[in-house]
Amino acid sequence: MFISSPQHPLANSGKLPVAALENYPLIAREQGSGTRDAMQRFFAGHRIEPRITMDISSNETVKQAVMAGMGLSFVSLHTIGLEVGNGLSHVLDIEGTPVCEYGTWCI
């Protein structure tokens, strides 16, 4: 899922095309992580070059950076339930996001 802080301009924008993410900084997991690989395949499939401004090796640090308004991120659904449930993070409704039923990856 793509996430943002609740105050981000894209939060509460409804369904968005992937291209809506192009101009925003992206906080990504480190090279070689499964989440990073899934994110890169997703963007490559849409012929979009993400604007990665930070590489971080911890899901918790990624979430904290997003909550602090430092950028958007692509995370596994099971890592963000508490933050979304408490209004600390917002799930962006990005067209074609590769998540299947029950939060399992489709790719």
Short mmCIF file of C-alpha atoms in Angstrom, two decimals:
data_model
loop_
_atom_site.label_atom_id
_atom_site.label_comp_id
_atom_site.label_asym_id
_atom_site.label_seq_id
_atom_site.Cartn_x
_atom_site.Cartn_y
_atom_site.Cartn_z
CA MET A 1 0.00 0.00 0.00
CA PHE A 2 1.08 3.59 -0.51
CA ILE A 3 0.87 5.65 2.65
CA SER A 4 1.12 9.31 3.59
CA SER A 5 0.69 11.45 6.64
CA PRO A 6 -2.96 12.45 7.15
CA GLN A 7 -2.00 16.05 6.35
CA HIS A 8 -0.40 15.24 2.98
CA PRO A 9 -1.99 16.94 -0.07
CA LEU A 10 -2.86 13.53 -1.59
CA ALA A 11 -4.56 12.21 1.54
CA ASN A 12 -8.34 12.03 1.12
CA SER A 13 -8.07 12.66 -2.63
CA GLY A 14 -9.96 9.53 -3.59
CA LYS A 15 -8.70 7.16 -6.27
CA LEU A 16 -5.50 8.49 -7.84
CA PRO A 17 -3.52 7.47 -10.92
CA VAL A 18 0.03 6.23 -10.32
CA ALA A 19 1.32 9.38 -12.05
CA ALA A 20 0.03 11.44 -9.09
CA LEU A 21 3.00 10.11 -7.07
CA GLU A 22 5.69 11.35 -9.49
CA ASN A 23 6.30 14.75 -7.95
CA TYR A 24 6.40 13.70 -4.31
CA PRO A 25 9.38 12.44 -2.32
CA LEU A 26 9.29 8.72 -1.65
CA ILE A 27 10.76 6.97 1.37
CA ALA A 28 11.77 3.45 0.36
CA ARG A 29 13.04 0.34 2.02
CA GLU A 30 16.66 -0.56 1.31
CA GLN A 31 17.80 -2.16 -1.96
CA GLY A 32 17.23 -5.92 -1.89
CA SER A 33 14.21 -5.88 0.43
CA GLY A 34 11.04 -7.57 -0.79
CA THR A 35 9.03 -4.38 -0.31
CA ARG A 36 11.55 -2.37 -2.35
CA ASP A 37 11.52 -4.98 -5.13
CA ALA A 38 7.70 -5.00 -5.25
CA MET A 39 7.63 -1.20 -5.34
CA GLN A 40 10.18 -1.05 -8.16
CA ARG A 41 8.25 -3.63 -10.22
CA PHE A 42 5.05 -1.67 -9.65
CA PHE A 43 6.56 1.60 -10.88
CA ALA A 44 8.38 -0.09 -13.78
CA GLY A 45 5.10 -1.64 -14.87
CA HIS A 46 3.62 1.86 -15.06
CA ARG A 47 6.75 3.34 -16.70
CA ILE A 48 7.25 5.78 -13.86
CA GLU A 49 10.54 6.69 -12.22
CA PRO A 50 9.87 7.23 -8.49
CA ARG A 51 11.54 10.15 -6.74
CA ILE A 52 13.23 8.22 -3.93
CA THR A 53 14.69 10.63 -1.41
CA MET A 54 15.49 8.18 1.41
CA ASP A 55 16.47 4.53 1.69
CA ILE A 56 15.65 3.09 5.10
CA SER A 57 16.25 -0.43 6.41
CA SER A 58 13.46 -0.55 9.00
CA ASN A 59 9.68 -0.59 8.56
CA GLU A 60 9.30 1.29 11.83
CA THR A 61 11.63 4.09 10.69
CA VAL A 62 9.83 4.31 7.35
CA LYS A 63 6.50 4.71 9.15
CA GLN A 64 7.91 7.36 11.50
CA ALA A 65 9.31 9.35 8.55
CA VAL A 66 5.95 9.22 6.76
CA MET A 67 4.08 10.27 9.91
CA ALA A 68 6.52 13.19 10.26
CA GLY A 69 5.54 14.36 6.76
CA MET A 70 8.88 13.60 5.13
CA GLY A 71 7.34 11.80 2.16
CA LEU A 72 5.18 8.98 0.90
CA SER A 73 6.04 5.31 1.13
CA PHE A 74 5.11 1.89 -0.19
CA VAL A 75 4.71 -0.62 2.63
CA SER A 76 3.23 -4.02 3.27
CA LEU A 77 -0.34 -3.77 4.52
CA HIS A 78 0.32 -5.81 7.67
CA THR A 79 2.88 -3.26 8.94
CA ILE A 80 0.56 -0.24 9.13
CA GLY A 81 -2.68 -1.36 10.78
CA LEU A 82 -2.04 0.37 14.11
CA GLU A 83 -0.94 3.66 12.55
CA VAL A 84 -3.86 3.81 10.11
CA GLY A 85 -6.34 2.72 12.78
CA ASN A 86 -5.18 5.55 15.04
CA GLY A 87 -5.19 8.20 12.29
CA LEU A 88 -1.40 8.58 12.25
CA SER A 89 -1.00 7.41 8.64
CA HIS A 90 -3.29 7.42 5.65
CA VAL A 91 -3.56 4.73 2.95
CA LEU A 92 -3.59 6.31 -0.49
CA ASP A 93 -6.00 4.83 -3.03
CA ILE A 94 -3.57 4.46 -5.92
CA GLU A 95 -4.89 2.79 -9.05
CA GLY A 96 -3.47 -0.69 -9.55
CA THR A 97 -1.73 -1.02 -6.19
CA PRO A 98 -0.62 -4.67 -6.12
CA VAL A 99 -2.23 -5.93 -2.94
CA CYS A 100 -4.57 -8.89 -2.90
CA GLU A 101 -7.22 -10.04 -0.50
CA TYR A 102 -6.12 -10.19 3.15
CA GLY A 103 -3.05 -8.06 2.47
CA THR A 104 -1.01 -10.62 0.56
CA TRP A 105 1.16 -9.47 -2.32
CA CYS A 106 -0.15 -10.20 -5.80
CA ILE A 107 3.30 -9.95 -7.35
#
